Amino acid sequence: MTPPQASPSYRATDRTVPTRARERASHDRELVHAILDETSVCHLGFLRDGAPVVLPTLYGRVGDTLYVHGSTGSRPLRTAGRAGQTGPGLAVCLTVTHVDGLVLARSAFHHSINYRSVVVHGTARPVTDPEEQRAALDALVDHVLPGRSSDSRPANARELAATAVLRLDLDEVSAKVRTGPPADDPQDGALPYWTGVVPLVRGYGAPVPADDLDPSVPLPSYLSAL
Amino acid sequence: MTPPQASPSYRATDRTVPTRARERASHDRELVHAILDETSVCHLGFLRDGAPVVLPTLYGRVGDTLYVHGSTGSRPLRTAGRAGQTGPGLAVCLTVTHVDGLVLARSAFHHSINYRSVVVHGTARPVTDPEEQRAALDALVDHVLPGRSSDSRPANARELAATAVLRLDLDEVSAKVRTGPPADDPQDGALPYWTGVVPLVRGYGAPVPADDLDPSVPLPSYLSAL
């Protein structure tokens, strides 16, 4: 029997079915994970004094859980630690977007962007178990660069005490994807404007060693393979 | 006399002075504009049923005003059109982030990201003046690719009627920037881990013409110059 966590799709809810461009939306688990794993910076939305705040932050993924972290003194992490109606937690929306191309239609109206995004709704709750905290911090480092957490000095007790970690379960989550060429109105087909897609490319430049790096330390394989 | 809008800095408010890493924050107008003008996709945060929502969307800039747009049927744009306590408007936070590099310290704790971000707090209000709407839509297209709006078919009356535009004044806005090498603790200097920065590079691939593009239409100069 297939365990529930291996379901191929996340559930659809009012919050995860868009009102617009519904054909671009998906709840496919593999797609959601693939989009999340391609980068390590998300935009995290939460409320401060009743108003929305959106901040970029790192995240890590372990199965169907995302982790974000910050100083124990930071505002969202302090807020998440306070008791709410359902225990400590912070209502959040976590969004990850890859911009893949500029879509140039003949009409200004049909200009668009090729993109892949994931939007997660939920409550971010403080991680209090020390083992989960450590695993989450490893996941955050390895999400940036797989293999790096075991090739750096682990956090000590003081650093762990200064770092708050929040977990956000992947439950109300959806992906949205636009690919392909422009979709001009048929009657615009003869207009003399260039039309097509300009791909955006991302990659890594050559690693720049710190000035004080001991020259006998080799470039690790996870960097030479980038 | 220097007009107020040419002030070199935006004002600092409770919302635009971070509690953490204050030395990375800036209200410098030129820096804010430069970060905003380097890309055309932001993450827009607002409230829906009291919960935060963060969606990627295009934006354009005209001086000290940002514009976002969408279908008149989309939820945030419908909400913004409703009368609030201070007239129609939607409380938003609009954030733009460039990830410039992975910062690999010897300690897991000091790992970081080099980035440049701008966070705008404010109320997005519907644009009702037809001239401003048209100029805003041109700015949105030209923000993606300067020069493109005049090299495409302008929106017709039906398209304009279907498109809602919101304006967000740059007033409560700040930039945050991290650059440079890792900042390890001095006592970690002899640890045998590679340390430095891995730059992230972004660029454009070769434009891909649509299948139905008339081959006699030349590649425009704003594309060949990318």
mmCIF file of C-alpha atoms in Angstrom, chain B residues 17-216:
data_model
loop_
_atom_site.group_PDB
_atom_site.id
_atom_site.type_symbol
_atom_site.label_atom_id
_atom_site.label_comp_id
_atom_site.label_asym_id
_atom_site.label_seq_id
_atom_site.Cartn_x
_atom_site.Cartn_y
_atom_site.Cartn_z
ATOM 1 C CA VAL B 17 14.763 50.272 9.390
ATOM 2 C CA PRO B 18 15.543 46.592 9.949
ATOM 3 C CA THR B 19 16.063 45.224 13.441
ATOM 4 C CA ARG B 20 18.826 42.943 12.144
ATOM 5 C CA ALA B 21 21.943 43.673 10.055
ATOM 6 C CA ARG B 22 21.187 47.372 10.040
ATOM 7 C CA GLU B 23 24.546 48.123 8.419
ATOM 8 C CA ARG B 24 23.300 46.442 5.245
ATOM 9 C CA ALA B 25 20.256 48.713 4.928
ATOM 10 C CA SER B 26 20.051 51.861 2.819
ATOM 11 C CA HIS B 27 17.452 54.426 1.799
ATOM 12 C CA ASP B 28 19.535 55.761 -1.066
ATOM 13 C CA ARG B 29 17.253 56.612 -3.964
ATOM 14 C CA GLU B 30 19.716 55.775 -6.743
ATOM 15 C CA LEU B 31 20.512 52.413 -5.189
ATOM 16 C CA VAL B 32 16.811 51.615 -4.777
ATOM 17 C CA HIS B 33 16.104 52.527 -8.405
ATOM 18 C CA ALA B 34 19.094 50.571 -9.711
ATOM 19 C CA ILE B 35 17.990 47.408 -7.902
ATOM 20 C CA LEU B 36 14.401 47.849 -9.095
ATOM 21 C CA ASP B 37 15.455 48.449 -12.703
ATOM 22 C CA GLU B 38 17.654 45.369 -12.999
ATOM 23 C CA THR B 39 14.742 42.956 -13.206
ATOM 24 C CA SER B 40 11.022 43.063 -13.913
ATOM 25 C CA VAL B 41 9.547 40.422 -11.594
ATOM 26 C CA CYS B 42 8.752 41.253 -7.979
ATOM 27 C CA HIS B 43 7.037 39.374 -5.168
ATOM 28 C CA LEU B 44 3.879 41.164 -4.091
ATOM 29 C CA GLY B 45 2.462 40.482 -0.645
ATOM 30 C CA PHE B 46 -1.086 41.333 0.407
ATOM 31 C CA LEU B 47 -3.832 39.951 2.622
ATOM 32 C CA ARG B 48 -6.585 37.611 1.531
ATOM 33 C CA ASP B 49 -9.140 36.691 4.202
ATOM 34 C CA GLY B 50 -6.686 37.972 6.789
ATOM 35 C CA ALA B 51 -3.821 35.714 5.704
ATOM 36 C CA PRO B 52 -0.686 36.721 3.817
ATOM 37 C CA VAL B 53 -0.373 35.908 0.108
ATOM 38 C CA VAL B 54 2.828 36.365 -1.908
ATOM 39 C CA LEU B 55 2.653 36.194 -5.698
ATOM 40 C CA PRO B 56 5.261 36.887 -8.365
ATOM 41 C CA THR B 57 4.228 39.631 -10.764
ATOM 42 C CA LEU B 58 5.670 42.064 -13.280
ATOM 43 C CA TYR B 59 6.177 45.694 -12.390
ATOM 44 C CA GLY B 60 7.224 48.902 -14.061
ATOM 45 C CA ARG B 61 8.739 52.090 -12.639
ATOM 46 C CA VAL B 62 8.039 55.697 -13.588
ATOM 47 C CA GLY B 63 10.108 57.981 -11.365
ATOM 48 C CA ASP B 64 9.019 57.368 -7.792
ATOM 49 C CA THR B 65 6.001 55.245 -8.689
ATOM 50 C CA LEU B 66 5.760 51.524 -9.317
ATOM 51 C CA TYR B 67 2.957 49.982 -11.347
ATOM 52 C CA VAL B 68 1.634 46.438 -11.265
ATOM 53 C CA HIS B 69 -1.190 45.105 -13.368
ATOM 54 C CA GLY B 70 -3.489 42.199 -13.809
ATOM 55 C CA SER B 71 -6.832 41.081 -15.040
ATOM 56 C CA THR B 72 -9.733 43.114 -13.687
ATOM 57 C CA GLY B 73 -11.057 39.721 -12.501
ATOM 58 C CA SER B 74 -8.044 38.804 -10.351
ATOM 59 C CA ARG B 75 -8.502 38.735 -6.594
ATOM 60 C CA PRO B 76 -5.935 41.338 -5.462
ATOM 61 C CA LEU B 77 -7.012 43.778 -8.148
ATOM 62 C CA ARG B 78 -10.671 43.381 -7.269
ATOM 63 C CA THR B 79 -9.820 43.905 -3.601
ATOM 64 C CA ALA B 80 -7.798 47.018 -4.381
ATOM 65 C CA GLY B 81 -10.739 48.502 -6.214
ATOM 66 C CA ARG B 82 -13.012 48.323 -3.186
ATOM 67 C CA ALA B 83 -13.419 51.331 -0.940
ATOM 68 C CA GLY B 84 -11.311 51.130 2.192
ATOM 69 C CA GLN B 85 -10.972 53.496 5.136
ATOM 70 C CA THR B 86 -8.813 55.852 3.085
ATOM 71 C CA GLY B 87 -10.445 55.216 -0.280
ATOM 72 C CA PRO B 88 -9.809 52.294 -2.601
ATOM 73 C CA GLY B 89 -6.516 50.555 -2.032
ATOM 74 C CA LEU B 90 -4.710 47.404 -1.020
ATOM 75 C CA ALA B 91 -2.043 47.270 1.697
ATOM 76 C CA VAL B 92 0.962 45.650 0.043
ATOM 77 C CA CYS B 93 4.611 44.866 0.455
ATOM 78 C CA LEU B 94 6.503 44.654 -2.824
ATOM 79 C CA THR B 95 9.915 42.999 -2.739
ATOM 80 C CA VAL B 96 12.624 42.591 -5.390
ATOM 81 C CA THR B 97 15.697 40.446 -4.783
ATOM 82 C CA HIS B 98 18.856 39.716 -6.765
ATOM 83 C CA VAL B 99 20.881 36.763 -5.524
ATOM 84 C CA ASP B 100 24.491 37.547 -6.409
ATOM 85 C CA GLY B 101 26.512 34.810 -4.772
ATOM 86 C CA LEU B 102 26.781 31.935 -2.324
ATOM 87 C CA VAL B 103 28.931 32.854 0.659
ATOM 88 C CA LEU B 104 30.724 29.771 1.967
ATOM 89 C CA ALA B 105 32.220 30.293 5.399
ATOM 90 C CA ARG B 106 34.268 27.705 7.272
ATOM 91 C CA SER B 107 31.506 27.473 9.872
ATOM 92 C CA ALA B 108 28.010 26.400 8.839
ATOM 93 C CA PHE B 109 26.711 29.263 10.993
ATOM 94 C CA HIS B 110 28.370 32.005 8.933
ATOM 95 C CA HIS B 111 27.192 30.751 5.560
ATOM 96 C CA SER B 112 25.300 33.483 3.790
ATOM 97 C CA ILE B 113 24.121 34.882 0.479
ATOM 98 C CA ASN B 114 25.311 37.961 -1.323
ATOM 99 C CA TYR B 115 22.188 39.764 -2.449
ATOM 100 C CA ARG B 116 20.580 43.091 -3.189
ATOM 101 C CA SER B 117 16.944 43.581 -2.268
ATOM 102 C CA VAL B 118 14.365 46.349 -2.158
ATOM 103 C CA VAL B 119 11.284 46.238 0.058
ATOM 104 C CA VAL B 120 8.431 48.697 -0.546
ATOM 105 C CA HIS B 121 5.608 49.110 1.971
ATOM 106 C CA GLY B 122 2.464 50.997 1.086
ATOM 107 C CA THR B 123 -1.012 51.062 -0.342
ATOM 108 C CA ALA B 124 -1.517 50.080 -3.962
ATOM 109 C CA ARG B 125 -4.290 52.177 -5.469
ATOM 110 C CA PRO B 126 -6.217 51.653 -8.713
ATOM 111 C CA VAL B 127 -5.177 53.824 -11.636
ATOM 112 C CA THR B 128 -8.332 55.407 -13.011
ATOM 113 C CA ASP B 129 -6.921 58.030 -15.383
ATOM 114 C CA PRO B 130 -6.786 56.528 -18.912
ATOM 115 C CA GLU B 131 -3.573 58.353 -19.796
ATOM 116 C CA GLU B 132 -1.842 57.158 -16.665
ATOM 117 C CA GLN B 133 -3.090 53.622 -17.326
ATOM 118 C CA ARG B 134 -1.627 53.653 -20.831
ATOM 119 C CA ALA B 135 1.684 55.105 -19.647
ATOM 120 C CA ALA B 136 1.829 52.524 -16.866
ATOM 121 C CA LEU B 137 1.297 49.646 -19.288
ATOM 122 C CA ASP B 138 4.037 51.026 -21.555
ATOM 123 C CA ALA B 139 6.297 51.249 -18.507
ATOM 124 C CA LEU B 140 5.538 47.631 -17.622
ATOM 125 C CA VAL B 141 6.529 46.429 -21.103
ATOM 126 C CA ASP B 142 9.577 48.698 -21.290
ATOM 127 C CA HIS B 143 10.714 47.608 -17.830
ATOM 128 C CA VAL B 144 10.973 44.054 -19.191
ATOM 129 C CA LEU B 145 12.794 45.233 -22.328
ATOM 130 C CA PRO B 146 13.470 48.935 -22.920
ATOM 131 C CA GLY B 147 12.114 50.039 -26.270
ATOM 132 C CA ARG B 148 9.668 47.199 -26.697
ATOM 133 C CA SER B 149 6.425 49.074 -25.993
ATOM 134 C CA SER B 150 6.786 51.217 -29.115
ATOM 135 C CA ASP B 151 7.626 48.106 -31.160
ATOM 136 C CA SER B 152 4.412 46.183 -30.490
ATOM 137 C CA ARG B 153 0.703 46.719 -31.070
ATOM 138 C CA PRO B 154 -0.652 49.070 -28.379
ATOM 139 C CA ALA B 155 -3.548 47.879 -26.246
ATOM 140 C CA ASN B 156 -6.987 48.479 -27.737
ATOM 141 C CA ALA B 157 -10.067 49.627 -25.826
ATOM 142 C CA ARG B 158 -11.191 46.080 -25.009
ATOM 143 C CA GLU B 159 -7.752 45.145 -23.672
ATOM 144 C CA LEU B 160 -7.500 48.340 -21.642
ATOM 145 C CA ALA B 161 -10.916 47.650 -20.112
ATOM 146 C CA ALA B 162 -9.804 44.149 -19.113
ATOM 147 C CA THR B 163 -6.600 45.345 -17.457
ATOM 148 C CA ALA B 164 -6.474 46.802 -13.969
ATOM 149 C CA VAL B 165 -3.380 48.802 -13.001
ATOM 150 C CA LEU B 166 -2.314 49.613 -9.463
ATOM 151 C CA ARG B 167 0.137 52.338 -8.472
ATOM 152 C CA LEU B 168 2.412 52.133 -5.475
ATOM 153 C CA ASP B 169 4.386 55.201 -4.534
ATOM 154 C CA LEU B 170 8.005 54.759 -3.493
ATOM 155 C CA ASP B 171 7.858 56.340 -0.060
ATOM 156 C CA GLU B 172 8.407 53.727 2.633
ATOM 157 C CA VAL B 173 11.147 51.864 0.840
ATOM 158 C CA SER B 174 14.564 50.526 1.690
ATOM 159 C CA ALA B 175 17.339 48.531 0.086
ATOM 160 C CA LYS B 176 19.440 45.876 1.724
ATOM 161 C CA VAL B 177 22.755 44.685 0.314
ATOM 162 C CA ARG B 178 25.293 42.069 1.309
ATOM 163 C CA THR B 179 28.534 41.916 -0.649
ATOM 164 C CA GLY B 180 31.988 40.556 -0.102
ATOM 165 C CA PRO B 181 33.671 37.534 1.412
ATOM 166 C CA PRO B 182 32.537 35.325 4.302
ATOM 167 C CA ALA B 183 32.945 36.660 7.844
ATOM 168 C CA ASP B 184 34.217 33.686 9.816
ATOM 169 C CA ASP B 185 35.114 33.863 13.483
ATOM 170 C CA PRO B 186 38.882 34.432 13.830
ATOM 171 C CA GLN B 187 39.336 31.181 15.755
ATOM 172 C CA ASP B 188 37.997 29.246 12.751
ATOM 173 C CA GLY B 189 40.702 30.575 10.416
ATOM 174 C CA ALA B 190 42.791 27.394 10.477
ATOM 175 C CA LEU B 191 39.936 24.976 9.750
ATOM 176 C CA PRO B 192 40.563 22.954 6.575
ATOM 177 C CA TYR B 193 37.385 23.955 4.713
ATOM 178 C CA TRP B 194 37.289 25.800 1.412
ATOM 179 C CA THR B 195 35.969 29.308 1.960
ATOM 180 C CA GLY B 196 34.976 32.041 -0.452
ATOM 181 C CA VAL B 197 32.163 33.156 -2.698
ATOM 182 C CA VAL B 198 30.505 31.395 -5.629
ATOM 183 C CA PRO B 199 29.087 34.111 -7.904
ATOM 184 C CA LEU B 200 25.703 33.604 -9.538
ATOM 185 C CA VAL B 201 25.505 34.829 -13.093
ATOM 186 C CA ARG B 202 22.402 35.739 -15.055
ATOM 187 C CA GLY B 203 21.992 36.526 -18.699
ATOM 188 C CA TYR B 204 19.942 36.074 -21.831
ATOM 189 C CA GLY B 205 20.091 33.160 -24.228
ATOM 190 C CA ALA B 206 19.634 33.551 -27.987
ATOM 191 C CA PRO B 207 16.112 34.786 -28.813
ATOM 192 C CA VAL B 208 13.840 31.992 -30.093
ATOM 193 C CA PRO B 209 11.505 33.294 -32.817
ATOM 194 C CA ALA B 210 7.904 32.093 -32.809
ATOM 195 C CA ASP B 211 7.114 29.447 -35.456
ATOM 196 C CA ASP B 212 4.833 31.836 -37.287
ATOM 197 C CA LEU B 213 7.216 34.800 -37.352
ATOM 198 C CA ASP B 214 7.548 36.207 -40.850
ATOM 199 C CA PRO B 215 11.247 35.604 -41.654
ATOM 200 C CA SER B 216 11.494 39.062 -43.211
#
